[in-house]
Amino acid sequence: MSRRTYGGPRNTGRTRSAAAVLATLTCGAALVSCGTDNGGGNGAASASARPSAPVTASFSGSAPSAMASAASSAVSSARSSASAAASSLSAAASEFAASVSADTARASAAAEKELKKVKGGGNARSEVAMTGLPKSQTGGLLAVLVSITNKTDKKASYAVRVDFEDAKGKVVETRFVGAENLAPGKRAQPVAISRQPSTPQLTPRLTQAQRY
């Protein structure tokens, strides 16, 4: 009489099914563990979420460019420097003109009055010479140093006319300088200054020189 074994094949099938479910759960847990592990590794890269693109609908304008800001700053700085330089030059010109005028105003008036009586170039052109002054010393003004030397053996006064001409030879401006009671052999050096703009360039010319 054969012995029947209950649950043989049937139990084996149930066991295999349970093993499959357990393996699935174990593998899923392992994946979850890999995805949340902060220690790094290949699992972190595969389980990391992709960043979402920013929503730009509410954006307005654009961010300032560093290069554009730097250029704007450079332009502003250059304009400020140019303005400061122009103001400084103007102040220097005014100071130079004022110092010259204070020393020569009376002599200039006397020279202009005297030369109204003179026809031609005058009797003392050989005793007068002119030298241009550097604009760095005059605040940018066109100015000439008029050297008057008394070559006689007596005291004398001198009246000098300087014309400033343009490129065509037209007289644009006239200045008078002079020296009073200049001793024999002595020299006086008044300055004739043009008040015209620096451009176009003018040329100073000794027009009259009278000894009286």
GROMACS .gro file of C-alpha atoms in nm:
model
  212
    1MET     CA    1   0.000   0.000   0.000
    2SER     CA    2   0.155   0.328  -0.114
    3ARG     CA    3   0.182   0.626   0.114
    4ARG     CA    4   0.032   0.958  -0.021
    5THR     CA    5   0.216   1.270   0.057
    6TYR     CA    6  -0.005   1.571   0.077
    7GLY     CA    7   0.112   1.912  -0.018
    8GLY     CA    8   0.423   1.802  -0.212
    9PRO     CA    9   0.398   1.965  -0.554
   10ARG     CA   10   0.139   2.217  -0.438
   11ASN     CA   11   0.352   2.335  -0.148
   12THR     CA   12   0.652   2.366  -0.376
   13GLY     CA   13   0.463   2.605  -0.607
   14ARG     CA   14   0.353   2.820  -0.317
   15THR     CA   15   0.707   2.837  -0.190
   16ARG     CA   16   0.838   2.955  -0.527
   17SER     CA   17   0.570   3.225  -0.550
   18ALA     CA   18   0.652   3.356  -0.204
   19ALA     CA   19   1.022   3.362  -0.288
   20ALA     CA   20   0.954   3.565  -0.604
   21VAL     CA   21   0.747   3.823  -0.412
   22LEU     CA   22   1.012   3.852  -0.145
   23ALA     CA   23   1.285   3.905  -0.407
   24THR     CA   24   1.079   4.179  -0.571
   25LEU     CA   25   1.025   4.360  -0.242
   26THR     CA   26   1.389   4.328  -0.152
   27CYS     CA   27   1.504   4.466  -0.486
   28GLY     CA   28   1.259   4.757  -0.460
   29ALA     CA   29   1.382   4.842  -0.115
   30ALA     CA   30   1.736   4.833  -0.241
   31LEU     CA   31   1.652   5.076  -0.520
   32VAL     CA   32   1.485   5.312  -0.274
   33SER     CA   33   1.785   5.290  -0.048
   34CYS     CA   34   2.023   5.365  -0.336
   35GLY     CA   35   1.816   5.658  -0.452
   36THR     CA   36   1.815   5.828  -0.110
   37ASP     CA   37   2.175   5.754  -0.013
   38ASN     CA   38   2.372   6.079   0.023
   39GLY     CA   39   2.705   5.904   0.022
   40GLY     CA   40   2.746   5.934  -0.359
   41GLY     CA   41   2.797   5.657  -0.610
   42ASN     CA   42   2.629   5.545  -0.930
   43GLY     CA   43   2.290   5.507  -0.766
   44ALA     CA   44   2.267   5.873  -0.674
   45ALA     CA   45   2.310   5.982  -1.035
   46SER     CA   46   2.038   5.750  -1.167
   47ALA     CA   47   1.785   5.837  -0.898
   48SER     CA   48   1.839   6.215  -0.882
   49ALA     CA   49   1.551   6.429  -1.002
   50ARG     CA   50   1.611   6.657  -1.303
   51PRO     CA   51   1.590   7.031  -1.220
   52SER     CA   52   1.294   7.208  -1.372
   53ALA     CA   53   1.341   7.512  -1.597
   54PRO     CA   54   1.265   7.849  -1.434
   55VAL     CA   55   0.940   8.017  -1.520
   56THR     CA   56   1.031   8.331  -1.714
   57ALA     CA   57   0.683   8.466  -1.772
   58SER     CA   58   0.710   8.700  -1.472
   59PHE     CA   59   1.059   8.830  -1.563
   60SER     CA   60   1.093   9.191  -1.684
   61GLY     CA   61   1.395   9.370  -1.831
   62SER     CA   62   1.741   9.217  -1.843
   63ALA     CA   63   2.035   9.198  -1.605
   64PRO     CA   64   2.291   9.480  -1.646
   65SER     CA   65   2.603   9.389  -1.836
   66ALA     CA   66   2.929   9.427  -1.642
   67MET     CA   67   3.108   9.543  -1.958
   68ALA     CA   68   2.842   9.805  -2.034
   69SER     CA   69   2.859   9.934  -1.677
   70ALA     CA   70   3.237   9.959  -1.694
   71ALA     CA   71   3.221  10.146  -2.025
   72SER     CA   72   2.963  10.389  -1.889
   73SER     CA   73   3.179  10.451  -1.584
   74ALA     CA   74   3.484  10.515  -1.803
   75VAL     CA   75   3.294  10.766  -2.019
   76SER     CA   76   3.166  10.952  -1.712
   77SER     CA   77   3.515  10.960  -1.564
   78ALA     CA   78   3.662  11.093  -1.890
   79ARG     CA   79   3.397  11.366  -1.912
   80SER     CA   80   3.462  11.469  -1.552
   81SER     CA   81   3.837  11.480  -1.614
   82ALA     CA   82   3.794  11.686  -1.932
   83SER     CA   83   3.563  11.928  -1.754
   84ALA     CA   84   3.806  11.964  -1.465
   85ALA     CA   85   4.096  12.020  -1.704
   86ALA     CA   86   3.902  12.286  -1.898
   87SER     CA   87   3.808  12.467  -1.575
   88SER     CA   88   4.168  12.454  -1.455
   89LEU     CA   89   4.297  12.590  -1.789
   90SER     CA   90   4.042  12.872  -1.788
   91ALA     CA   91   4.138  12.967  -1.434
   92ALA     CA   92   4.507  12.966  -1.526
   93ALA     CA   93   4.442  13.188  -1.830
   94SER     CA   94   4.243  13.437  -1.625
   95GLU     CA   95   4.512  13.449  -1.357
   96PHE     CA   96   4.789  13.504  -1.613
   97ALA     CA   97   4.597  13.778  -1.795
   98ALA     CA   98   4.513  13.953  -1.468
   99SER     CA   99   4.877  13.954  -1.354
  100VAL     CA  100   4.992  14.100  -1.687
  101SER     CA  101   4.716  14.361  -1.704
  102ALA     CA  102   4.792  14.488  -1.355
  103ASP     CA  103   5.153  14.559  -1.451
  104THR     CA  104   5.101  14.706  -1.797
  105ALA     CA  105   4.759  14.875  -1.805
  106ARG     CA  106   4.884  15.231  -1.763
  107ALA     CA  107   5.181  15.184  -1.997
  108SER     CA  108   4.953  15.030  -2.260
  109ALA     CA  109   4.714  15.325  -2.248
  110ALA     CA  110   5.005  15.567  -2.282
  111ALA     CA  111   5.147  15.367  -2.576
  112GLU     CA  112   4.816  15.364  -2.762
  113LYS     CA  113   4.779  15.739  -2.715
  114GLU     CA  114   5.133  15.806  -2.838
  115LEU     CA  115   5.103  15.585  -3.148
  116LYS     CA  116   4.797  15.776  -3.267
  117LYS     CA  117   5.041  16.053  -3.358
  118VAL     CA  118   5.276  15.822  -3.548
  119LYS     CA  119   5.262  15.741  -3.917
  120GLY     CA  120   5.437  15.433  -4.046
  121GLY     CA  121   5.634  15.185  -3.838
  122GLY     CA  122   5.791  15.434  -3.594
  123ASN     CA  123   6.151  15.519  -3.506
  124ALA     CA  124   6.234  15.232  -3.269
  125ARG     CA  125   6.162  14.908  -3.449
  126SER     CA  126   6.528  14.809  -3.424
  127GLU     CA  127   6.508  14.834  -3.044
  128VAL     CA  128   6.215  14.595  -3.011
  129ALA     CA  129   6.196  14.216  -3.049
  130MET     CA  130   5.920  13.961  -2.983
  131THR     CA  131   5.929  13.605  -2.849
  132GLY     CA  132   5.631  13.370  -2.823
  133LEU     CA  133   5.549  13.235  -2.477
  134PRO     CA  134   5.466  12.864  -2.422
  135LYS     CA  135   5.093  12.810  -2.375
  136SER     CA  136   5.173  12.595  -2.073
  137GLN     CA  137   5.275  12.920  -1.901
  138THR     CA  138   4.986  13.134  -2.028
  139GLY     CA  139   4.691  12.907  -1.952
  140GLY     CA  140   4.649  12.832  -2.323
  141LEU     CA  141   4.646  13.198  -2.436
  142LEU     CA  142   4.846  13.323  -2.732
  143ALA     CA  143   5.097  13.568  -2.585
  144VAL     CA  144   5.428  13.725  -2.686
  145LEU     CA  145   5.705  13.870  -2.476
  146VAL     CA  146   5.797  14.212  -2.617
  147SER     CA  147   6.161  14.297  -2.540
  148ILE     CA  148   6.229  14.674  -2.550
  149THR     CA  149   6.594  14.781  -2.517
  150ASN     CA  150   6.697  15.145  -2.487
  151LYS     CA  151   6.995  15.166  -2.718
  152THR     CA  152   7.036  15.541  -2.672
  153ASP     CA  153   7.238  15.732  -2.412
  154LYS     CA  154   6.933  15.899  -2.258
  155LYS     CA  155   6.621  15.792  -2.076
  156ALA     CA  156   6.334  15.724  -2.312
  157SER     CA  157   5.977  15.595  -2.322
  158TYR     CA  158   5.853  15.345  -2.580
  159ALA     CA  159   5.519  15.266  -2.741
  160VAL     CA  160   5.469  14.936  -2.926
  161ARG     CA  161   5.179  14.804  -3.133
  162VAL     CA  162   5.135  14.429  -3.191
  163ASP     CA  163   4.881  14.304  -3.444
  164PHE     CA  164   4.748  13.946  -3.438
  165GLU     CA  165   4.674  13.830  -3.791
  166ASP     CA  166   4.491  13.528  -3.933
  167ALA     CA  167   4.623  13.301  -4.210
  168LYS     CA  168   4.514  13.552  -4.478
  169GLY     CA  169   4.701  13.840  -4.317
  170LYS     CA  170   4.389  14.009  -4.184
  171VAL     CA  171   4.432  14.189  -3.851
  172VAL     CA  172   4.197  14.021  -3.603
  173GLU     CA  173   4.319  14.191  -3.285
  174THR     CA  174   4.557  14.470  -3.182
  175ARG     CA  175   4.744  14.512  -2.852
  176PHE     CA  176   4.954  14.802  -2.725
  177VAL     CA  177   5.242  14.773  -2.478
  178GLY     CA  178   5.507  15.016  -2.367
  179ALA     CA  179   5.783  15.116  -2.129
  180GLU     CA  180   5.824  15.451  -1.957
  181ASN     CA  181   6.144  15.628  -1.855
  182LEU     CA  182   6.368  15.339  -1.954
  183ALA     CA  183   6.731  15.408  -1.865
  184PRO     CA  184   7.006  15.379  -2.130
  185GLY     CA  185   7.104  15.019  -2.197
  186LYS     CA  186   6.813  14.886  -1.988
  187ARG     CA  187   6.547  14.646  -2.106
  188ALA     CA  188   6.174  14.617  -2.040
  189GLN     CA  189   5.969  14.310  -2.129
  190PRO     CA  190   5.593  14.370  -2.133
  191VAL     CA  191   5.359  14.097  -2.259
  192ALA     CA  192   5.105  14.131  -2.540
  193ILE     CA  193   4.815  13.885  -2.503
  194SER     CA  194   4.554  13.786  -2.758
  195ARG     CA  195   4.205  13.730  -2.618
  196GLN     CA  196   4.085  13.553  -2.930
  197PRO     CA  197   4.002  13.177  -2.934
  198SER     CA  198   4.302  12.950  -2.979
  199THR     CA  199   4.167  12.834  -3.315
  200PRO     CA  200   4.220  12.937  -3.584
  201GLN     CA  201   4.584  13.006  -3.505
  202LEU     CA  202   4.683  13.375  -3.518
  203THR     CA  203   5.027  13.518  -3.588
  204PRO     CA  204   5.161  13.816  -3.389
  205ARG     CA  205   5.333  14.093  -3.591
  206LEU     CA  206   5.528  14.396  -3.471
  207THR     CA  207   5.353  14.684  -3.649
  208GLN     CA  208   5.482  14.997  -3.479
  209ALA     CA  209   5.752  15.088  -3.226
  210GLN     CA  210   5.803  15.450  -3.126
  211ARG     CA  211   6.060  15.601  -2.892
  212TYR     CA  212   5.957  15.933  -2.735
   0.00000   0.00000   0.00000
